[in-house]
Coordinates of C-alpha atoms (C1' of nucleotides) in Angstrom, one line a residue:
Chain X
M16 CA -23.8 -8.9 5.9
E17 CA -20.5 -10.4 4.6
Q18 CA -19.2 -13.1 1.6
S19 CA -16.3 -14.9 0.5
Q20 CA -14.6 -11.4 -0.4
P21 CA -13.8 -9.0 2.7
L22 CA -16.5 -6.1 2.0
A23 CA -14.0 -3.3 2.6
E24 CA -12.0 -4.7 -0.2
R25 CA -15.3 -4.8 -2.3
I26 CA -16.1 -1.2 -0.8
A27 CA -12.8 -0.1 -2.1
N28 CA -13.6 -1.6 -6.0
Q29 CA -16.5 0.5 -6.0
L30 CA -15.5 3.6 -4.8
R31 CA -12.3 3.0 -7.6
R32 CA -14.7 1.7 -9.9
H33 CA -16.2 5.8 -9.0
I34 CA -13.3 7.6 -9.2
L35 CA -11.5 6.1 -12.3
L36 CA -15.0 6.6 -14.4
G37 CA -15.3 10.1 -13.1
S38 CA -18.7 10.1 -10.7
L39 CA -16.8 11.0 -8.1
A40 CA -14.7 14.0 -9.4
P41 CA -10.9 15.0 -8.3
G42 CA -11.0 17.0 -5.4
V43 CA -14.2 16.2 -3.4
S44 CA -14.1 15.5 0.0
I45 CA -15.1 11.8 1.0
K46 CA -16.5 10.9 3.8
E47 CA -16.7 8.2 5.9
R48 CA -19.7 8.7 7.7
D49 CA -22.1 9.9 4.6
N50 CA -20.4 7.9 2.3
A51 CA -20.9 4.9 4.3
E52 CA -24.2 5.5 5.2
E53 CA -24.8 5.4 1.3
L54 CA -23.8 2.5 1.0
G55 CA -25.7 0.8 4.1
V56 CA -22.4 0.0 5.8
S57 CA -20.6 0.9 8.3
R58 CA -17.9 3.2 9.3
T59 CA -15.0 0.6 10.2
P60 CA -14.9 -1.6 6.2
M61 CA -15.2 2.4 4.7
R62 CA -12.2 3.8 6.1
E63 CA -10.7 0.1 5.3
A64 CA -11.4 1.2 1.7
I65 CA -10.5 4.5 1.8
R66 CA -7.1 3.5 3.2
I67 CA -6.8 0.9 0.2
L68 CA -7.6 3.5 -2.4
A69 CA -5.0 6.2 -0.4
K70 CA -2.1 3.5 -0.7
E71 CA -2.8 3.5 -4.7
G72 CA -2.6 7.3 -4.7
L73 CA -6.4 7.3 -5.7
V74 CA -7.2 9.6 -2.5
V75 CA -4.7 11.6 -0.5
L76 CA -4.7 11.4 3.2
R77 CA -4.9 14.9 5.1
P78 CA -4.7 14.9 9.2
A79 CA -7.8 15.6 10.8
R80 CA -9.7 16.3 7.3
S81 CA -11.5 14.4 5.2
P82 CA -9.8 12.4 2.6
I83 CA -9.8 13.7 -1.1
V84 CA -9.6 12.1 -4.9
A85 CA -6.9 13.0 -5.7
A86 CA -6.4 15.2 -8.6
P87 CA -2.3 14.6 -9.6
S88 CA -1.2 17.6 -12.0
L89 CA 0.9 17.4 -14.9
K90 CA 3.9 16.8 -12.9
E91 CA 3.0 14.1 -10.9
V92 CA 1.3 11.9 -14.2
S93 CA 4.7 12.6 -16.0
D94 CA 6.7 11.5 -12.9
D95 CA 4.5 8.2 -12.5
L96 CA 4.3 7.3 -16.2
E97 CA 8.3 7.6 -16.2
V98 CA 8.3 4.6 -12.9
M99 CA 5.7 2.5 -14.8
S100 CA 7.8 2.8 -18.1
A101 CA 10.3 1.2 -16.4
L102 CA 8.4 -1.3 -14.8
E103 CA 7.1 -2.0 -18.2
V104 CA 10.8 -2.1 -19.7
L105 CA 11.5 -4.6 -17.4
S106 CA 9.0 -6.1 -17.9
G107 CA 10.1 -6.5 -21.3
R108 CA 13.9 -7.6 -20.1
L109 CA 12.4 -10.0 -17.8
A110 CA 9.7 -12.1 -20.0
C111 CA 11.9 -11.9 -22.8
K112 CA 14.3 -14.5 -20.6
N113 CA 11.1 -16.4 -18.7
A114 CA 7.8 -16.4 -20.9
T115 CA 7.0 -19.5 -21.1
P116 CA 5.3 -20.3 -24.9
E117 CA 1.8 -19.9 -23.7
D118 CA 2.0 -16.3 -21.8
L119 CA 3.5 -15.8 -25.4
A120 CA 0.6 -17.1 -26.9
E121 CA -1.9 -15.0 -24.2
I122 CA 0.4 -11.9 -25.5
E123 CA 0.1 -12.4 -28.7
R124 CA -4.0 -13.8 -28.4
L125 CA -4.6 -10.4 -26.5
Y126 CA -2.6 -8.4 -29.4
Q127 CA -5.3 -10.1 -32.0
K128 CA -8.3 -9.2 -29.8
M129 CA -6.6 -5.5 -30.3
L130 CA -6.5 -5.4 -33.5
D131 CA -10.1 -7.1 -33.7
T132 CA -11.1 -4.7 -31.1
A133 CA -9.7 -1.4 -32.8
R134 CA -11.9 -2.2 -36.4
N135 CA -14.9 -3.6 -35.2
G136 CA -15.3 -2.2 -30.8
D137 CA -16.2 1.0 -29.0
S138 CA -12.5 2.5 -27.2
V139 CA -13.5 1.7 -23.5
D140 CA -13.4 -2.0 -25.2
L141 CA -10.0 -1.2 -26.7
F142 CA -8.9 0.8 -23.9
E143 CA -10.0 -2.5 -21.5
V144 CA -7.7 -4.7 -23.9
D145 CA -4.4 -2.6 -24.2
M146 CA -4.8 -2.7 -20.3
D147 CA -4.8 -6.2 -20.2
F148 CA -1.8 -6.4 -23.1
H149 CA 0.3 -4.4 -20.4
R150 CA -0.7 -6.2 -17.4
A151 CA 0.6 -10.5 -19.3
I152 CA 3.6 -8.5 -20.3
A153 CA 4.4 -8.3 -16.4
A154 CA 2.8 -11.4 -15.4
A155 CA 5.3 -13.2 -18.1
S156 CA 7.9 -11.4 -16.0
H157 CA 7.4 -14.4 -13.8
N158 CA 8.6 -11.3 -11.0
K159 CA 5.5 -10.9 -8.6
S160 CA 6.7 -7.9 -7.3
L161 CA 7.0 -6.7 -10.1
A162 CA 3.7 -7.4 -11.7
E163 CA 2.2 -6.5 -8.1
T164 CA 4.1 -2.7 -8.2
H165 CA 3.0 -2.6 -12.3
S166 CA -0.3 -3.4 -11.6
A167 CA -0.4 -0.8 -9.2
Y168 CA 0.7 2.0 -11.1
V169 CA -1.9 1.2 -14.3
A170 CA -4.6 1.7 -11.8
R171 CA -3.4 4.7 -10.4
L172 CA -2.9 5.9 -14.2
W173 CA -6.1 4.0 -15.3
R174 CA -8.4 7.6 -15.2
T175 CA -5.1 9.5 -17.2
R176 CA -4.6 6.6 -19.9
Y177 CA -8.1 5.9 -20.5
L178 CA -8.4 10.3 -21.5
S179 CA -5.1 9.5 -23.2
A180 CA -6.5 6.9 -25.2
S181 CA -9.8 8.9 -26.8
I182 CA -7.0 10.6 -28.6
K183 CA -7.7 8.7 -31.6
S184 CA -5.3 10.5 -33.7
D185 CA -2.5 8.1 -33.3
R186 CA -4.3 5.1 -32.6
D187 CA -2.2 3.3 -35.9
R188 CA 0.5 4.3 -34.8
S189 CA 0.0 2.8 -30.9
L190 CA -1.2 -0.4 -32.4
R191 CA 1.9 -1.4 -34.7
Q192 CA 4.2 -0.8 -32.0
H193 CA 2.1 -2.9 -29.7
G194 CA 2.6 -5.5 -32.6
E195 CA 6.5 -4.8 -33.0
I196 CA 6.6 -5.3 -29.3
V197 CA 4.9 -8.9 -30.0
R198 CA 7.9 -9.2 -32.3
G199 CA 10.6 -8.2 -29.9
L200 CA 9.0 -10.8 -27.1
K201 CA 8.9 -13.6 -29.6
A202 CA 12.2 -12.8 -31.3
R203 CA 13.5 -12.7 -27.2
D204 CA 15.0 -9.8 -28.3
A205 CA 15.1 -7.7 -25.2
R206 CA 16.5 -4.6 -26.3
F207 CA 14.5 -4.1 -28.9
V208 CA 11.2 -4.8 -26.8
A209 CA 12.8 -2.5 -24.4
K210 CA 13.7 0.1 -26.9
E211 CA 10.0 -0.6 -28.4
I212 CA 7.9 -0.2 -24.8
G213 CA 10.1 2.9 -24.0
S214 CA 8.8 4.6 -27.3
H215 CA 5.6 3.1 -26.6
I216 CA 5.4 5.5 -23.2
R217 CA 6.8 7.8 -24.1
H218 CA 4.1 8.9 -26.7
V219 CA 1.4 8.4 -23.6
V220 CA 3.3 11.5 -21.7
T221 CA 2.7 13.7 -25.7
N222 CA -1.0 12.8 -25.3
V223 CA -1.1 13.2 -21.3
A224 CA 0.3 16.4 -21.9
D225 CA -1.5 17.4 -24.6
L226 CA -5.1 17.0 -22.6
F227 CA -3.6 19.0 -19.6
D228 CA -2.7 21.5 -22.1
E229 CA -6.7 21.2 -23.7
R230 CA -7.9 21.6 -20.3
E231 CA -6.9 24.6 -19.6
A232 CA -9.4 25.8 -22.6
Chain Q
M12 CA -4.5 8.5 24.7
E13 CA -3.4 10.2 21.2
Q14 CA -0.8 12.5 19.6
S15 CA -0.5 14.2 16.6
Q16 CA 0.6 10.8 14.8
P17 CA -2.3 8.1 14.2
L18 CA -1.6 5.4 17.1
A19 CA -2.4 3.3 14.2
E20 CA 1.0 4.2 12.2
R21 CA 3.2 4.8 15.3
I22 CA 1.8 0.8 16.0
A23 CA 3.0 -0.2 12.8
N24 CA 6.5 1.8 13.1
Q25 CA 6.5 -0.3 16.2
L26 CA 5.7 -4.0 14.7
R27 CA 7.9 -3.2 11.3
R28 CA 10.7 -2.6 14.2
H29 CA 10.3 -5.8 15.9
I30 CA 10.1 -7.9 12.6
L31 CA 13.2 -6.0 10.8
L32 CA 14.9 -7.0 14.0
G33 CA 13.8 -10.1 14.3
S34 CA 12.1 -10.3 17.2
L35 CA 9.3 -11.2 15.4
A36 CA 10.3 -13.8 13.8
P37 CA 9.1 -15.0 9.7
G38 CA 6.4 -17.3 10.1
V39 CA 5.0 -16.6 13.3
S40 CA 1.3 -15.5 13.8
I41 CA 0.0 -12.1 15.0
K42 CA -3.5 -12.4 16.2
E43 CA -5.5 -8.6 16.9
R44 CA -6.4 -9.2 20.0
D45 CA -3.7 -10.6 21.6
N46 CA -1.4 -8.1 20.3
A47 CA -3.2 -5.1 20.4
E48 CA -3.9 -6.5 24.4
E49 CA -0.7 -6.6 24.8
L50 CA 0.5 -2.9 24.1
G51 CA -2.5 -1.1 25.4
V52 CA -4.2 -0.3 22.2
S53 CA -7.9 -1.9 20.9
R54 CA -7.8 -4.0 18.3
T55 CA -8.8 -1.2 15.4
P56 CA -5.7 0.7 15.3
M57 CA -3.8 -2.6 15.3
R58 CA -6.2 -4.0 12.7
E59 CA -4.9 -0.9 10.6
A60 CA -1.6 -1.0 11.6
I61 CA -1.2 -5.1 10.2
R62 CA -2.7 -3.7 6.6
I63 CA 0.2 -1.5 6.3
L64 CA 2.8 -3.8 7.3
A65 CA 0.8 -6.1 4.8
K66 CA 1.1 -3.5 1.7
E67 CA 4.6 -3.2 2.4
G68 CA 4.9 -6.8 2.2
L69 CA 6.2 -7.9 5.5
V70 CA 3.6 -9.5 6.6
V71 CA 0.7 -11.7 4.7
L72 CA -2.6 -11.8 5.3
R73 CA -4.5 -15.0 4.9
P74 CA -8.2 -15.3 4.6
A75 CA -9.7 -16.2 7.6
R76 CA -6.5 -17.0 9.4
S77 CA -4.3 -15.1 11.6
P78 CA -2.1 -13.1 9.1
I79 CA 1.4 -13.9 9.9
V80 CA 5.2 -12.3 9.4
A81 CA 6.2 -12.5 6.1
A82 CA 9.2 -15.3 5.2
P83 CA 10.3 -14.5 1.5
S84 CA 12.1 -16.8 -0.6
L85 CA 15.1 -16.5 -1.7
K86 CA 13.6 -16.5 -5.6
E87 CA 11.1 -13.7 -3.8
V88 CA 13.9 -11.6 -2.3
S89 CA 15.8 -11.5 -5.3
D90 CA 12.9 -10.9 -7.2
D91 CA 12.4 -7.6 -5.1
L92 CA 15.9 -6.8 -5.1
E93 CA 15.3 -6.9 -9.2
V94 CA 12.5 -4.4 -8.7
M95 CA 14.6 -2.7 -6.4
S96 CA 17.7 -2.5 -9.2
A97 CA 15.2 -0.6 -11.6
L98 CA 14.9 2.0 -9.4
E99 CA 17.5 2.3 -8.3
V100 CA 18.7 2.6 -11.4
L101 CA 16.7 5.3 -13.2
S102 CA 16.8 7.2 -9.5
G103 CA 20.0 7.9 -10.6
R104 CA 19.4 8.4 -13.9
L105 CA 16.9 11.1 -12.7
A106 CA 19.4 12.5 -10.2
C107 CA 22.2 13.1 -13.3
K108 CA 19.3 15.5 -14.7
N109 CA 17.4 16.9 -12.0
A110 CA 19.9 16.6 -8.8
T111 CA 20.5 20.1 -7.5
P112 CA 24.1 21.4 -5.7
E113 CA 21.9 20.9 -2.6
D114 CA 20.9 17.7 -3.1
L115 CA 24.6 16.1 -4.5
A116 CA 26.2 17.9 -1.4
E117 CA 24.0 15.7 0.9
I118 CA 24.7 13.1 -1.3
E119 CA 28.6 13.6 -1.0
R120 CA 27.9 14.0 3.1
L121 CA 26.2 10.9 3.5
Y122 CA 29.7 8.7 1.1
Q123 CA 31.7 10.6 3.9
K124 CA 29.9 9.5 6.7
M125 CA 29.9 5.9 5.4
L126 CA 33.7 6.1 4.9
D127 CA 34.2 7.3 8.5
T128 CA 31.1 5.0 9.7
A129 CA 33.2 2.1 8.4
R130 CA 36.7 2.8 10.1
N131 CA 34.9 3.4 13.6
G132 CA 31.3 2.8 13.8
D133 CA 29.4 -0.6 14.4
S134 CA 28.0 -2.8 11.3
V135 CA 24.6 -1.7 12.3
D136 CA 25.4 2.6 11.9
L137 CA 27.3 1.9 8.7
F138 CA 24.7 -0.2 7.1
E139 CA 21.6 3.3 8.3
V140 CA 24.4 5.3 6.8
D141 CA 24.1 3.2 3.4
M142 CA 19.9 2.5 3.3
D143 CA 20.4 6.8 3.4
F144 CA 22.6 7.3 0.7
H145 CA 20.7 5.4 -1.8
R146 CA 17.2 6.9 -0.2
A147 CA 18.9 10.6 -1.2
I148 CA 19.8 9.5 -4.2
A149 CA 15.9 8.6 -5.3
A150 CA 14.9 11.6 -3.7
A151 CA 17.7 13.7 -5.7
S152 CA 15.6 12.1 -8.6
H153 CA 13.1 15.0 -7.4
N154 CA 10.3 11.8 -8.8
K155 CA 8.3 11.8 -5.6
S156 CA 6.5 8.4 -6.7
L157 CA 9.9 6.5 -7.9
A158 CA 11.2 8.4 -4.7
E159 CA 8.0 6.4 -2.2
T160 CA 8.1 3.6 -4.4
H161 CA 11.6 2.5 -3.5
S162 CA 11.2 4.0 0.0
A163 CA 8.4 0.7 0.1
Y164 CA 11.3 -1.4 -1.5
V165 CA 13.8 -0.5 0.9
A166 CA 11.8 -1.9 3.9
R167 CA 10.6 -5.0 2.6
L168 CA 14.3 -5.9 1.9
W169 CA 15.7 -4.2 5.7
R170 CA 16.1 -7.2 6.9
T171 CA 17.7 -9.1 4.3
R172 CA 20.2 -6.0 3.3
Y173 CA 20.8 -5.6 6.6
L174 CA 22.0 -9.5 7.1
S175 CA 23.7 -8.9 3.9
A176 CA 25.8 -6.1 4.8
S177 CA 27.0 -8.0 7.5
I178 CA 29.0 -10.1 5.7
K179 CA 32.2 -8.5 5.8
S180 CA 34.4 -9.9 3.2
D181 CA 33.7 -7.6 -0.1
R182 CA 32.8 -3.6 2.6
D183 CA 35.8 -2.5 0.7
R184 CA 34.3 -3.1 -2.8
S185 CA 31.1 -2.0 -1.9
L186 CA 32.9 1.6 -0.5
R187 CA 34.5 2.0 -3.5
Q188 CA 31.4 1.3 -5.9
H189 CA 29.7 4.4 -3.8
G190 CA 32.3 6.2 -4.5
E191 CA 32.3 5.9 -7.9
I192 CA 28.4 6.6 -8.2
V193 CA 29.2 10.1 -6.3
R194 CA 31.6 10.5 -9.1
G195 CA 29.2 10.0 -11.5
L196 CA 26.3 11.5 -9.9
K197 CA 28.5 15.1 -9.9
A198 CA 29.8 14.7 -13.2
R199 CA 26.2 14.2 -14.7
D200 CA 27.0 10.8 -16.4
A201 CA 24.1 8.8 -16.7
R202 CA 25.3 5.5 -17.9
F203 CA 28.1 5.7 -15.8
V204 CA 25.8 6.1 -12.3
A205 CA 23.0 3.2 -13.7
K206 CA 26.0 0.7 -14.4
E207 CA 27.7 1.3 -11.1
I208 CA 24.2 0.5 -9.3
G209 CA 23.1 -2.3 -11.5
S210 CA 26.7 -3.8 -10.4
H211 CA 26.5 -2.7 -7.2
I212 CA 22.2 -5.1 -6.3
R213 CA 24.3 -7.5 -8.4
H214 CA 26.6 -8.2 -5.9
V215 CA 23.9 -7.9 -2.8
V216 CA 21.9 -10.4 -5.0
T217 CA 24.6 -12.9 -4.4
N218 CA 25.6 -12.2 -1.2
V219 CA 21.8 -12.7 -0.3
A220 CA 22.4 -16.7 -2.5
D221 CA 25.0 -17.2 0.1
L222 CA 23.3 -16.4 2.8
F223 CA 19.9 -18.5 1.8
D224 CA 22.6 -21.4 1.0
E225 CA 24.1 -20.9 4.5
R226 CA 20.8 -21.1 6.4
E227 CA 19.9 -24.7 5.2
A228 CA 23.3 -25.5 7.7
Chain A
dC21 C1' -19.8 47.2 11.0
dA22 C1' -15.4 44.7 11.8
dA23 C1' -12.9 41.2 14.9
dT24 C1' -12.5 38.3 18.5
dT25 C1' -14.6 34.8 21.2
dG26 C1' -17.5 31.0 22.7
dT27 C1' -20.3 27.5 21.6
dT28 C1' -22.3 23.9 18.3
dT29 C1' -21.6 20.7 14.9
dT30 C1' -18.8 18.0 12.2
dT31 C1' -15.5 14.9 11.5
dG32 C1' -11.8 11.5 12.2
dG33 C1' -9.4 8.6 15.5
dT34 C1' -10.2 4.6 19.1
dA35 C1' -12.7 1.4 21.8
dT36 C1' -15.9 -2.0 22.0
dA37 C1' -19.6 -5.0 21.4
dC38 C1' -21.6 -8.6 18.5
dC39 C1' -21.5 -11.9 14.6
dA40 C1' -20.2 -15.9 11.8
dA41 C1' -16.4 -18.8 10.3
dA42 C1' -13.0 -21.7 11.3
dT43 C1' -10.8 -24.8 14.5
dT44 C1' -10.2 -27.7 18.3
dT45 C1' -11.9 -30.5 21.8
dC46 C1' -13.7 -33.6 23.7
dC47 C1' -17.2 -37.3 24.7
dA48 C1' -20.3 -40.7 22.5
dT49 C1' -20.6 -44.8 19.6
dT50 C1' -18.9 -48.5 17.5
Chain W
dA9 C1' -8.8 -47.8 20.9
dA10 C1' -10.7 -45.0 17.0
dT11 C1' -13.7 -42.4 14.8
dG12 C1' -17.5 -39.2 13.4
dG13 C1' -19.4 -35.7 15.1
dA14 C1' -21.5 -31.6 18.3
dA15 C1' -20.4 -28.1 20.9
dA16 C1' -17.2 -24.3 22.8
dT17 C1' -12.9 -22.0 21.8
dT18 C1' -11.0 -19.2 18.9
dT19 C1' -10.3 -15.5 15.4
dG20 C1' -11.2 -12.4 12.2
dG21 C1' -14.7 -9.3 10.1
dT22 C1' -18.5 -5.9 11.1
dA23 C1' -21.6 -2.3 13.8
dT24 C1' -21.7 1.1 17.1
dA25 C1' -20.6 4.2 20.7
dC26 C1' -17.6 7.4 22.4
dC27 C1' -14.3 10.8 22.7
dA28 C1' -11.4 15.1 21.1
dA29 C1' -10.0 18.2 18.0
dA30 C1' -10.9 21.3 14.1
dA31 C1' -14.3 24.3 11.5
dA32 C1' -18.2 26.3 11.1
dC33 C1' -21.0 29.4 12.8
dA34 C1' -22.8 33.3 15.8
dA35 C1' -22.5 36.0 19.4
dT36 C1' -21.2 40.1 21.8
dT37 C1' -18.1 43.8 21.6
dG38 C1' -14.3 47.9 20.1

DNA sequence: CAATTGTTTTTGGTATACCAAATTTCCATT
DNA sequence: AATGGAAATTTGGTATACCAAAAACAATTG
């Protein structure tokens, strides 16, 4: 009953999917015993998996209480996006300095794939490519800590951004902005890239705020 | 054998101290069994404590091997500092917008304490106040995620910055810079604060690089 | 009927037992 | 003496057992 990858991480991945896709709704409790039994594993790795997700901010631990799926408020999501924006801007700046031609080629490839998916694929596919695009920029910074921390925020904000991305209204603007970012990176114009990334995320914040407003109806 | 605070966290705190103060040198392995027995606890909380420190970057987990105390290279430390700098700059900017008068008073109090400690106390005390000062700025941003992520980097870089702070040569410049930061915050001049914080950390990077050079001798 | 207290149940925290992979040791063979 | 490999040991991963605190529930009492 084991593999090359620790069981706890596989459980964490599984739980993460359930949370992000919504089959584990925000606010519901995750009982060690029940969930472990349900997946046919013992409490020990389940416990560790929960801790992993807690560090990522997807579940919150309460002393002497069941952990629950995080239900972030608009303020918390906005705060997360603000940090993530700073991380991405830094990524962009560093990428202008450190990106190899291969890095740039990969980023451009993802951008083309994005244009393609926008025309033919569904919104989930498009979203996946979008995430890959931003992750590729972080990787191109050649700063491992930055890429890791950025990745943690991507995970935490996955669900929110997924919902935000389903707002098709300004998909065109979004695509255009990504194009600008690619252009800036290739020209290694750090200031321009920083401006575009900042603007891009500000739009995401706006969309998310709208989503929260609608939810109250 | 339990308290209000989970045992794992207390163990993590204890291990963290040992690592940061150097009694657990970089590179040495942390065996679950041995360390647990040494502290008179079982493997379960020890295991969890190790995972906590791994997430913080203080120990590294190797598949099917003992975890070891992290021995970051100059490149890794510089990368960490680069991210931390961005986080602090963002903190400063947001603090200019969101800090309450109480926040500012607390920051100024810490600054005065710093001046006082520089005159009378030892370098460890001074360092502690320094860390508190930067943490207070992050807190004044009123962005919880930012404060938490920043705090994680503070912990990871604790030892390095501690060593860096023992370089007394530019203690005066450092103190003056902190004063400028306080001045900027009170004037709520985000641009000025960002500039000063950035400059401050660039000096830290320089000091750390010197330290790494010396170590090779 | 409400309130309070005592009991049962649920739940997370901790300890221990067991297993398999990986390392090390050491002997047999050349 | 060198080497190949098998057995023993070490170590982390997983399962299970036990405990205490907290919550839920029930019963008793005013």
